[in-house]
Amino acid sequence: MSLPQDPAQEAAKTIQERYRSFRKKRELAGLALSKSEWTPLLNQVDSVLRTSQSEADQPKQLSVRGKWLKGVGCAGAIGRGSADGEGGGLLLRKEHWLEVVDVKHRYGSNLTPYHEYWLQSPSTQSFFFWLDHGEGKDLDLPEARRKQLDGQRLHYCTKEERKKFAVQMGDDHLLRFQHNQVPVHTLTSEEEQQIDQDFAAWKDAETKALALGRGPKPDKNTMSEAELQARKTAKKRRNTNKWIYVTSADKKQLYIAPKVKGEFQHSSFLSGGSVGSAGAVMVNQGQIIKLAPMSGHYQPNIEQFIAFLNQLTEQGVNLCNALLLNPFPVEIECKHHLVQVDLESLDDHK
């Protein structure tokens, strides 16, 4: 004769079985966390919970349930799209999480020094209340002046807004904006002229401009006038008319738009959510002529860049004449011709 089962034990057993099944599915999808990852994750959630309140009046103490709901909401905003498709996507770097949680979406690099100051302070106020209405409202740090902090606010696209940046491959194998079928064209008239006159010289200048930007910060006191002028020219080249791209986390949709520092950057496309790839792009009448995996918000690696290139070629994009820059200090074998950015050659600029 079997003993009657305790309903509470039966319920606990059912919950455990279903959780194990759920955990196994996440492991197979590559979304599971290792034991060593849980502690830093919980520390980050705790920091976000204390950071994310921004009411004008000092908020009331949250209940345990309220803290969990707020933590889930913050994590959901940061990880939006990361569970879509196979393998998930690139999450924002941690220093930019503040940007997503901030209702004003102030530039993450500007928020970071204030957040670090707040973490070291004895204040019990939540970060955004402290920053905007509380004990830190008059703080003006030299790393990011208050005027700069409040002036640089990123635009986060709605689902409708991002449609005008969505790009697809046309029947003629040209990249076209989906909403009007116009070929993507990112060049200025000056850039077009340079490319038409000497494409090889243009490629060389673009590579050097990137190398100077990625190399060690120079001592301007030891540089010649010619070297100083070369750096100014390279900086102007990098910062003028810069276009950026991201793909959706499932890597099925490409978005392209001009970059406006402190207003429209990689995190703008998908509202701070995860992406499949990110970087800089130049397109001449629908044909890609330059790609570089550079994004301070997401920081893709070389393997992810190559996966993006493979995806483009599978879709029919011709990359044979494109300048494909590898700004990482590693060389890797692939079917694409990557131009290594030689930072070692910049020793004279250190």
mmCIF file of C-alpha atoms in Angstrom:
data_model
loop_
_atom_site.group_PDB
_atom_site.id
_atom_site.type_symbol
_atom_site.label_atom_id
_atom_site.label_comp_id
_atom_site.label_asym_id
_atom_site.label_seq_id
_atom_site.Cartn_x
_atom_site.Cartn_y
_atom_site.Cartn_z
ATOM 1 C CA MET A 1 0.000 0.000 0.000
ATOM 2 C CA SER A 2 1.518 3.302 -1.081
ATOM 3 C CA LEU A 3 1.539 6.237 1.277
ATOM 4 C CA PRO A 4 -0.446 9.335 0.261
ATOM 5 C CA GLN A 5 1.772 11.993 -1.318
ATOM 6 C CA ASP A 6 2.149 15.400 0.262
ATOM 7 C CA PRO A 7 0.636 17.950 -2.229
ATOM 8 C CA ALA A 8 3.431 20.413 -1.433
ATOM 9 C CA GLN A 9 6.100 17.836 -2.255
ATOM 10 C CA GLU A 10 4.329 16.889 -5.480
ATOM 11 C CA ALA A 11 4.167 20.545 -6.481
ATOM 12 C CA ALA A 12 7.859 21.033 -5.690
ATOM 13 C CA LYS A 13 8.742 17.958 -7.747
ATOM 14 C CA THR A 14 6.747 19.257 -10.732
ATOM 15 C CA ILE A 15 8.443 22.668 -10.535
ATOM 16 C CA GLN A 16 11.899 21.061 -10.393
ATOM 17 C CA GLU A 17 11.180 18.848 -13.410
ATOM 18 C CA ARG A 18 9.931 21.753 -15.496
ATOM 19 C CA TYR A 19 12.825 23.964 -14.465
ATOM 20 C CA ARG A 20 15.348 21.269 -15.435
ATOM 21 C CA SER A 21 13.682 21.022 -18.846
ATOM 22 C CA PHE A 22 13.782 24.829 -19.239
ATOM 23 C CA ARG A 23 17.450 24.949 -18.160
ATOM 24 C CA LYS A 24 18.377 22.206 -20.632
ATOM 25 C CA LYS A 25 16.745 24.115 -23.494
ATOM 26 C CA ARG A 26 18.726 27.252 -22.584
ATOM 27 C CA GLU A 27 21.966 25.240 -22.442
ATOM 28 C CA LEU A 28 21.317 23.860 -25.936
ATOM 29 C CA ALA A 29 20.644 27.391 -27.172
ATOM 30 C CA GLY A 30 23.936 28.626 -25.657
ATOM 31 C CA LEU A 31 22.196 30.908 -23.170
ATOM 32 C CA ALA A 32 23.156 29.209 -19.899
ATOM 33 C CA LEU A 33 25.348 30.885 -17.286
ATOM 34 C CA SER A 34 28.243 29.092 -15.638
ATOM 35 C CA LYS A 35 28.642 29.118 -11.854
ATOM 36 C CA SER A 36 31.465 31.638 -12.087
ATOM 37 C CA GLU A 37 29.202 34.047 -14.005
ATOM 38 C CA TRP A 38 26.373 34.174 -11.461
ATOM 39 C CA THR A 39 28.130 36.281 -8.804
ATOM 40 C CA PRO A 40 29.163 39.154 -11.110
ATOM 41 C CA LEU A 41 25.719 39.029 -12.742
ATOM 42 C CA LEU A 42 23.954 39.374 -9.385
ATOM 43 C CA ASN A 43 26.294 42.226 -8.455
ATOM 44 C CA GLN A 44 25.395 43.986 -11.709
ATOM 45 C CA VAL A 45 21.658 43.473 -11.078
ATOM 46 C CA ASP A 46 22.063 44.904 -7.576
ATOM 47 C CA SER A 47 23.832 47.949 -9.034
ATOM 48 C CA VAL A 48 21.124 48.384 -11.680
ATOM 49 C CA LEU A 49 18.398 48.150 -9.044
ATOM 50 C CA ARG A 50 19.999 50.932 -7.035
ATOM 51 C CA THR A 51 20.677 52.914 -10.204
ATOM 52 C CA SER A 52 17.449 52.718 -12.168
ATOM 53 C CA GLN A 53 15.108 54.858 -10.092
ATOM 54 C CA SER A 54 14.793 58.376 -11.463
ATOM 55 C CA GLU A 55 11.654 59.862 -9.930
ATOM 56 C CA ALA A 56 11.773 63.532 -8.986
ATOM 57 C CA ASP A 57 10.717 62.577 -5.472
ATOM 58 C CA GLN A 58 12.852 60.194 -3.453
ATOM 59 C CA PRO A 59 11.211 56.787 -4.173
ATOM 60 C CA LYS A 60 9.851 54.555 -1.495
ATOM 61 C CA GLN A 61 11.723 51.418 -0.473
ATOM 62 C CA LEU A 62 10.908 48.654 -2.948
ATOM 63 C CA SER A 63 9.543 45.329 -1.789
ATOM 64 C CA VAL A 64 11.418 42.115 -2.670
ATOM 65 C CA ARG A 65 8.907 41.485 -5.460
ATOM 66 C CA GLY A 66 9.309 45.076 -6.671
ATOM 67 C CA LYS A 67 13.080 44.694 -6.808
ATOM 68 C CA TRP A 68 12.790 41.512 -8.843
ATOM 69 C CA LEU A 69 10.334 43.103 -11.270
ATOM 70 C CA LYS A 70 12.557 46.155 -11.723
ATOM 71 C CA GLY A 71 15.657 43.963 -12.140
ATOM 72 C CA VAL A 72 13.900 41.826 -14.759
ATOM 73 C CA GLY A 73 12.769 44.969 -16.569
ATOM 74 C CA CYS A 74 16.290 46.424 -16.657
ATOM 75 C CA ALA A 75 17.840 43.135 -17.748
ATOM 76 C CA GLY A 76 15.147 42.753 -20.403
ATOM 77 C CA ALA A 77 15.943 46.185 -21.861
ATOM 78 C CA ILE A 78 19.685 45.434 -22.013
ATOM 79 C CA GLY A 79 19.275 41.899 -23.368
ATOM 80 C CA ARG A 80 16.418 42.647 -25.757
ATOM 81 C CA GLY A 81 16.732 40.342 -28.742
ATOM 82 C CA SER A 82 19.586 38.245 -27.317
ATOM 83 C CA ALA A 83 17.441 35.104 -27.206
ATOM 84 C CA ASP A 84 16.208 35.491 -30.793
ATOM 85 C CA GLY A 85 17.571 33.142 -33.406
ATOM 86 C CA GLU A 86 20.479 30.774 -32.924
ATOM 87 C CA GLY A 87 23.366 31.758 -30.688
ATOM 88 C CA GLY A 88 21.936 35.069 -29.503
ATOM 89 C CA GLY A 89 23.756 38.337 -30.157
ATOM 90 C CA LEU A 90 26.221 40.905 -28.882
ATOM 91 C CA LEU A 91 25.191 42.691 -25.701
ATOM 92 C CA LEU A 92 26.141 46.264 -24.921
ATOM 93 C CA ARG A 93 29.341 46.624 -22.961
ATOM 94 C CA LYS A 94 28.607 47.045 -19.252
ATOM 95 C CA GLU A 95 29.643 50.710 -19.142
ATOM 96 C CA HIS A 96 26.814 51.460 -21.576
ATOM 97 C CA TRP A 97 24.081 49.674 -19.569
ATOM 98 C CA LEU A 98 23.485 52.977 -17.772
ATOM 99 C CA GLU A 99 22.539 54.536 -21.089
ATOM 100 C CA VAL A 100 19.714 52.013 -21.585
ATOM 101 C CA VAL A 101 18.357 52.308 -18.033
ATOM 102 C CA ASP A 102 18.473 56.127 -18.101
ATOM 103 C CA VAL A 103 15.081 57.463 -19.209
ATOM 104 C CA LYS A 104 16.978 60.322 -20.928
ATOM 105 C CA HIS A 105 19.391 57.890 -22.663
ATOM 106 C CA ARG A 106 22.394 60.058 -21.929
ATOM 107 C CA TYR A 107 25.624 58.853 -23.533
ATOM 108 C CA GLY A 108 27.008 55.935 -21.506
ATOM 109 C CA SER A 109 30.611 57.161 -21.618
ATOM 110 C CA ASN A 110 29.500 60.424 -20.004
ATOM 111 C CA LEU A 111 27.420 58.701 -17.324
ATOM 112 C CA THR A 112 30.198 56.298 -16.290
ATOM 113 C CA PRO A 113 32.413 58.725 -14.283
ATOM 114 C CA TYR A 114 29.367 59.994 -12.380
ATOM 115 C CA HIS A 115 28.278 56.434 -11.647
ATOM 116 C CA GLU A 116 31.747 55.559 -10.359
ATOM 117 C CA TYR A 117 31.705 58.654 -8.147
ATOM 118 C CA TRP A 118 28.266 57.664 -6.811
ATOM 119 C CA LEU A 119 29.429 54.095 -6.063
ATOM 120 C CA GLN A 120 32.236 55.473 -3.891
ATOM 121 C CA SER A 121 29.968 57.934 -2.092
ATOM 122 C CA PRO A 122 28.108 57.146 1.156
ATOM 123 C CA SER A 123 24.801 58.228 -0.396
ATOM 124 C CA THR A 124 21.764 55.969 0.033
ATOM 125 C CA GLN A 125 19.941 57.674 -2.833
ATOM 126 C CA SER A 126 19.436 55.764 -6.102
ATOM 127 C CA PHE A 127 21.866 56.821 -8.813
ATOM 128 C CA PHE A 128 19.618 58.795 -11.185
ATOM 129 C CA PHE A 129 17.778 60.527 -8.344
ATOM 130 C CA TRP A 130 21.182 61.394 -6.833
ATOM 131 C CA LEU A 131 22.450 62.649 -10.208
ATOM 132 C CA ASP A 132 19.457 64.767 -11.247
ATOM 133 C CA HIS A 133 17.679 65.782 -8.037
ATOM 134 C CA GLY A 134 19.709 64.709 -5.020
ATOM 135 C CA GLU A 135 23.148 65.081 -3.508
ATOM 136 C CA GLY A 136 24.978 64.881 -6.854
ATOM 137 C CA LYS A 137 22.859 67.301 -8.893
ATOM 138 C CA ASP A 138 25.492 70.066 -8.731
ATOM 139 C CA LEU A 139 28.472 67.781 -9.382
ATOM 140 C CA ASP A 140 30.458 68.755 -12.505
ATOM 141 C CA LEU A 141 33.237 66.249 -13.231
ATOM 142 C CA PRO A 142 36.157 67.161 -15.543
ATOM 143 C CA GLU A 143 35.932 63.732 -17.263
ATOM 144 C CA ALA A 144 32.480 64.669 -18.567
ATOM 145 C CA ARG A 145 31.227 68.146 -17.844
ATOM 146 C CA ARG A 146 27.600 68.493 -16.814
ATOM 147 C CA LYS A 147 26.821 70.433 -20.008
ATOM 148 C CA GLN A 148 28.209 67.572 -22.073
ATOM 149 C CA LEU A 149 26.443 64.964 -19.930
ATOM 150 C CA ASP A 150 23.035 66.583 -20.353
ATOM 151 C CA GLY A 151 23.629 67.664 -23.947
ATOM 152 C CA GLN A 152 24.542 64.284 -25.455
ATOM 153 C CA ARG A 153 21.430 62.121 -25.449
ATOM 154 C CA LEU A 154 21.149 59.175 -27.792
ATOM 155 C CA HIS A 155 18.050 58.693 -29.861
ATOM 156 C CA TYR A 156 16.617 55.190 -29.431
ATOM 157 C CA CYS A 157 14.569 54.141 -32.463
ATOM 158 C CA THR A 158 11.057 52.810 -32.179
ATOM 159 C CA LYS A 159 10.059 49.843 -34.314
ATOM 160 C CA GLU A 160 8.575 52.218 -36.902
ATOM 161 C CA GLU A 161 11.537 54.607 -36.903
ATOM 162 C CA ARG A 162 14.126 51.917 -37.553
ATOM 163 C CA LYS A 163 12.311 50.801 -40.708
ATOM 164 C CA LYS A 164 13.808 53.716 -42.645
ATOM 165 C CA PHE A 165 17.307 52.374 -41.882
ATOM 166 C CA ALA A 166 16.505 48.762 -42.854
ATOM 167 C CA VAL A 167 18.490 47.552 -45.878
ATOM 168 C CA GLN A 168 17.969 44.617 -48.232
ATOM 169 C CA MET A 169 19.672 43.096 -51.247
ATOM 170 C CA GLY A 170 17.915 43.982 -54.498
ATOM 171 C CA ASP A 171 17.551 41.743 -57.552
ATOM 172 C CA ASP A 172 20.441 43.703 -59.082
ATOM 173 C CA HIS A 173 22.666 42.699 -56.094
ATOM 174 C CA LEU A 174 22.751 46.275 -54.795
ATOM 175 C CA LEU A 175 21.988 47.267 -51.210
ATOM 176 C CA ARG A 176 18.759 49.254 -51.098
ATOM 177 C CA PHE A 177 16.745 50.861 -48.320
ATOM 178 C CA GLN A 178 13.610 48.802 -47.893
ATOM 179 C CA HIS A 179 11.165 51.678 -47.455
ATOM 180 C CA ASN A 180 11.886 53.370 -50.795
ATOM 181 C CA GLN A 181 14.181 50.969 -52.722
ATOM 182 C CA VAL A 182 16.811 53.712 -53.189
ATOM 183 C CA PRO A 183 20.378 52.343 -53.401
ATOM 184 C CA VAL A 184 22.409 52.977 -50.241
ATOM 185 C CA HIS A 185 24.978 55.713 -50.862
ATOM 186 C CA THR A 186 27.139 57.061 -48.056
ATOM 187 C CA LEU A 187 29.817 59.014 -49.950
ATOM 188 C CA THR A 188 30.356 62.740 -50.223
ATOM 189 C CA SER A 189 31.196 64.223 -53.611
ATOM 190 C CA GLU A 190 34.828 64.613 -52.467
ATOM 191 C CA GLU A 191 35.054 60.932 -51.502
ATOM 192 C CA GLU A 192 33.515 59.905 -54.832
ATOM 193 C CA GLN A 193 36.110 61.947 -56.685
ATOM 194 C CA GLN A 194 38.990 60.406 -54.703
ATOM 195 C CA ILE A 195 37.716 56.873 -55.333
ATOM 196 C CA ASP A 196 37.190 57.475 -59.061
ATOM 197 C CA GLN A 197 40.660 58.976 -59.486
ATOM 198 C CA ASP A 198 42.714 56.411 -57.552
ATOM 199 C CA PHE A 199 40.921 53.653 -55.633
ATOM 200 C CA ALA A 200 44.194 52.100 -54.412
ATOM 201 C CA ALA A 201 45.409 55.406 -52.952
ATOM 202 C CA TRP A 202 42.012 55.918 -51.283
ATOM 203 C CA LYS A 203 42.237 52.440 -49.683
ATOM 204 C CA ASP A 204 45.722 53.204 -48.371
ATOM 205 C CA ALA A 205 44.605 56.529 -46.868
ATOM 206 C CA GLU A 206 41.578 54.910 -45.191
ATOM 207 C CA THR A 207 43.771 52.190 -43.644
ATOM 208 C CA LYS A 208 46.275 54.712 -42.301
ATOM 209 C CA ALA A 209 43.484 56.874 -40.863
ATOM 210 C CA LEU A 210 42.109 53.888 -38.941
ATOM 211 C CA ALA A 211 45.573 52.860 -37.736
ATOM 212 C CA LEU A 212 46.260 56.348 -36.388
ATOM 213 C CA GLY A 213 42.943 56.301 -34.563
ATOM 214 C CA ARG A 214 43.488 52.871 -33.002
ATOM 215 C CA GLY A 215 47.153 53.327 -32.134
ATOM 216 C CA PRO A 216 48.632 54.486 -28.826
ATOM 217 C CA LYS A 217 48.077 58.106 -27.856
ATOM 218 C CA PRO A 218 51.087 60.102 -29.084
ATOM 219 C CA ASP A 219 53.232 62.630 -27.287
ATOM 220 C CA LYS A 220 52.542 65.720 -29.361
ATOM 221 C CA ASN A 221 55.613 67.467 -27.937
ATOM 222 C CA THR A 222 57.891 64.994 -29.740
ATOM 223 C CA MET A 223 56.063 65.045 -33.080
ATOM 224 C CA SER A 224 57.079 67.041 -36.124
ATOM 225 C CA GLU A 225 54.734 69.521 -37.779
ATOM 226 C CA ALA A 226 54.216 67.057 -40.649
ATOM 227 C CA GLU A 227 53.229 64.281 -38.235
ATOM 228 C CA LEU A 228 50.819 66.566 -36.384
ATOM 229 C CA GLN A 229 49.209 67.580 -39.660
ATOM 230 C CA ALA A 230 48.928 63.916 -40.725
ATOM 231 C CA ARG A 231 47.072 63.087 -37.524
ATOM 232 C CA LYS A 232 44.719 66.052 -37.950
ATOM 233 C CA THR A 233 43.953 64.974 -41.513
ATOM 234 C CA ALA A 234 43.373 61.379 -40.416
ATOM 235 C CA LYS A 235 41.095 62.466 -37.550
ATOM 236 C CA LYS A 236 39.050 64.645 -39.888
ATOM 237 C CA ARG A 237 38.803 61.738 -42.328
ATOM 238 C CA ARG A 238 37.574 59.371 -39.590
ATOM 239 C CA ASN A 239 35.012 61.736 -38.111
ATOM 240 C CA THR A 240 33.528 63.295 -41.250
ATOM 241 C CA ASN A 241 30.513 61.616 -42.836
ATOM 242 C CA LYS A 242 30.822 58.388 -40.861
ATOM 243 C CA TRP A 243 28.163 55.717 -41.462
ATOM 244 C CA ILE A 244 27.534 52.766 -39.189
ATOM 245 C CA TYR A 245 25.691 49.464 -39.375
ATOM 246 C CA VAL A 246 24.240 46.788 -37.133
ATOM 247 C CA THR A 247 22.401 43.563 -37.818
ATOM 248 C CA SER A 248 19.532 42.218 -35.758
ATOM 249 C CA ALA A 249 20.445 39.604 -33.150
ATOM 250 C CA ASP A 250 19.230 36.815 -35.435
ATOM 251 C CA LYS A 251 21.482 38.333 -38.166
ATOM 252 C CA LYS A 252 18.582 38.486 -40.655
ATOM 253 C CA GLN A 253 18.171 42.270 -40.907
ATOM 254 C CA LEU A 254 20.823 44.870 -41.734
ATOM 255 C CA TYR A 255 20.489 48.523 -40.708
ATOM 256 C CA ILE A 256 22.644 51.416 -41.986
ATOM 257 C CA ALA A 257 22.622 55.102 -40.960
ATOM 258 C CA PRO A 258 24.974 58.076 -40.528
ATOM 259 C CA LYS A 259 26.627 58.329 -37.114
ATOM 260 C CA VAL A 260 26.144 61.459 -35.013
ATOM 261 C CA LYS A 261 28.301 61.260 -31.895
ATOM 262 C CA GLY A 262 26.271 61.618 -28.737
ATOM 263 C CA GLU A 263 23.011 61.521 -30.720
ATOM 264 C CA PHE A 264 22.855 58.504 -33.029
ATOM 265 C CA GLN A 265 25.229 55.586 -32.514
ATOM 266 C CA HIS A 266 25.180 51.804 -32.719
ATOM 267 C CA SER A 267 22.885 51.442 -29.714
ATOM 268 C CA SER A 268 20.294 53.715 -31.370
ATOM 269 C CA PHE A 269 19.131 51.236 -34.015
ATOM 270 C CA LEU A 270 17.721 48.575 -31.660
ATOM 271 C CA SER A 271 17.222 50.783 -28.588
ATOM 272 C CA GLY A 272 20.162 49.328 -26.689
ATOM 273 C CA GLY A 273 19.186 45.733 -27.430
ATOM 274 C CA SER A 274 21.577 43.029 -28.562
ATOM 275 C CA VAL A 275 22.852 42.919 -32.152
ATOM 276 C CA GLY A 276 24.335 40.284 -34.417
ATOM 277 C CA SER A 277 27.144 42.490 -35.719
ATOM 278 C CA ALA A 278 28.185 46.156 -35.627
ATOM 279 C CA GLY A 279 30.726 48.405 -37.278
ATOM 280 C CA ALA A 280 31.502 51.144 -39.812
ATOM 281 C CA VAL A 281 30.518 50.987 -43.488
ATOM 282 C CA MET A 282 30.934 52.890 -46.744
ATOM 283 C CA VAL A 283 28.651 52.205 -49.698
ATOM 284 C CA ASN A 284 28.914 53.555 -53.240
ATOM 285 C CA GLN A 285 25.570 53.433 -55.066
ATOM 286 C CA GLY A 286 24.567 50.162 -53.409
ATOM 287 C CA GLN A 287 27.997 48.513 -53.469
ATOM 288 C CA ILE A 288 29.971 48.091 -50.235
ATOM 289 C CA ILE A 289 33.458 49.537 -50.568
ATOM 290 C CA LYS A 290 34.544 49.502 -46.919
ATOM 291 C CA LEU A 291 33.701 47.573 -43.755
ATOM 292 C CA ALA A 292 35.339 47.700 -40.335
ATOM 293 C CA PRO A 293 34.132 45.941 -37.147
ATOM 294 C CA MET A 294 34.420 48.975 -34.894
ATOM 295 C CA SER A 295 31.832 49.736 -32.222
ATOM 296 C CA GLY A 296 32.537 51.128 -28.765
ATOM 297 C CA HIS A 297 29.057 50.108 -27.633
ATOM 298 C CA TYR A 298 29.257 46.433 -28.681
ATOM 299 C CA GLN A 299 32.931 45.719 -29.525
ATOM 300 C CA PRO A 300 32.597 42.727 -31.873
ATOM 301 C CA ASN A 301 35.564 40.396 -32.317
ATOM 302 C CA ILE A 302 37.231 39.203 -35.522
ATOM 303 C CA GLU A 303 35.308 35.899 -35.607
ATOM 304 C CA GLN A 304 31.976 37.731 -35.471
ATOM 305 C CA PHE A 305 33.139 40.066 -38.238
ATOM 306 C CA ILE A 306 34.050 37.148 -40.495
ATOM 307 C CA ALA A 307 30.691 35.502 -39.798
ATOM 308 C CA PHE A 308 29.025 38.750 -40.938
ATOM 309 C CA LEU A 309 31.141 38.833 -44.118
ATOM 310 C CA ASN A 310 30.213 35.212 -44.871
ATOM 311 C CA GLN A 311 26.553 36.037 -44.426
ATOM 312 C CA LEU A 312 26.809 38.967 -46.847
ATOM 313 C CA THR A 313 28.466 36.873 -49.558
ATOM 314 C CA GLU A 314 25.862 34.122 -49.123
ATOM 315 C CA GLN A 315 23.213 36.762 -49.804
ATOM 316 C CA GLY A 316 24.961 37.772 -53.017
ATOM 317 C CA VAL A 317 26.873 40.853 -51.851
ATOM 318 C CA ASN A 318 30.083 41.362 -53.846
ATOM 319 C CA LEU A 319 32.967 42.121 -51.469
ATOM 320 C CA CYS A 320 35.810 41.443 -53.908
ATOM 321 C CA ASN A 321 36.766 45.109 -54.288
ATOM 322 C CA ALA A 322 35.778 46.213 -50.794
ATOM 323 C CA LEU A 323 38.278 47.393 -48.203
ATOM 324 C CA LEU A 324 37.760 44.938 -45.313
ATOM 325 C CA LEU A 325 39.722 46.199 -42.335
ATOM 326 C CA ASN A 326 40.983 44.035 -39.488
ATOM 327 C CA PRO A 327 41.787 46.352 -36.553
ATOM 328 C CA PHE A 328 42.565 43.468 -34.174
ATOM 329 C CA PRO A 329 46.127 42.449 -33.231
ATOM 330 C CA VAL A 330 45.562 38.954 -34.677
ATOM 331 C CA GLU A 331 45.603 37.508 -38.162
ATOM 332 C CA ILE A 332 43.067 34.867 -39.092
ATOM 333 C CA GLU A 333 42.584 32.700 -42.163
ATOM 334 C CA CYS A 334 39.371 33.234 -44.092
ATOM 335 C CA LYS A 335 38.139 33.382 -47.678
ATOM 336 C CA HIS A 336 38.010 37.194 -47.587
ATOM 337 C CA HIS A 337 40.964 39.495 -48.088
ATOM 338 C CA LEU A 338 41.300 41.359 -44.793
ATOM 339 C CA VAL A 339 43.637 44.330 -44.584
ATOM 340 C CA GLN A 340 45.519 44.179 -41.300
ATOM 341 C CA VAL A 341 45.782 47.524 -39.537
ATOM 342 C CA ASP A 342 49.433 47.627 -38.506
ATOM 343 C CA LEU A 343 49.565 49.417 -35.155
ATOM 344 C CA GLU A 344 53.243 48.451 -34.748
ATOM 345 C CA SER A 345 54.096 50.801 -37.591
ATOM 346 C CA LEU A 346 52.954 53.686 -35.397
ATOM 347 C CA ASP A 347 55.858 53.397 -32.943
ATOM 348 C CA ASP A 348 57.126 56.791 -34.033
ATOM 349 C CA HIS A 349 53.814 58.325 -32.900
ATOM 350 C CA LYS A 350 53.911 56.963 -29.330
#
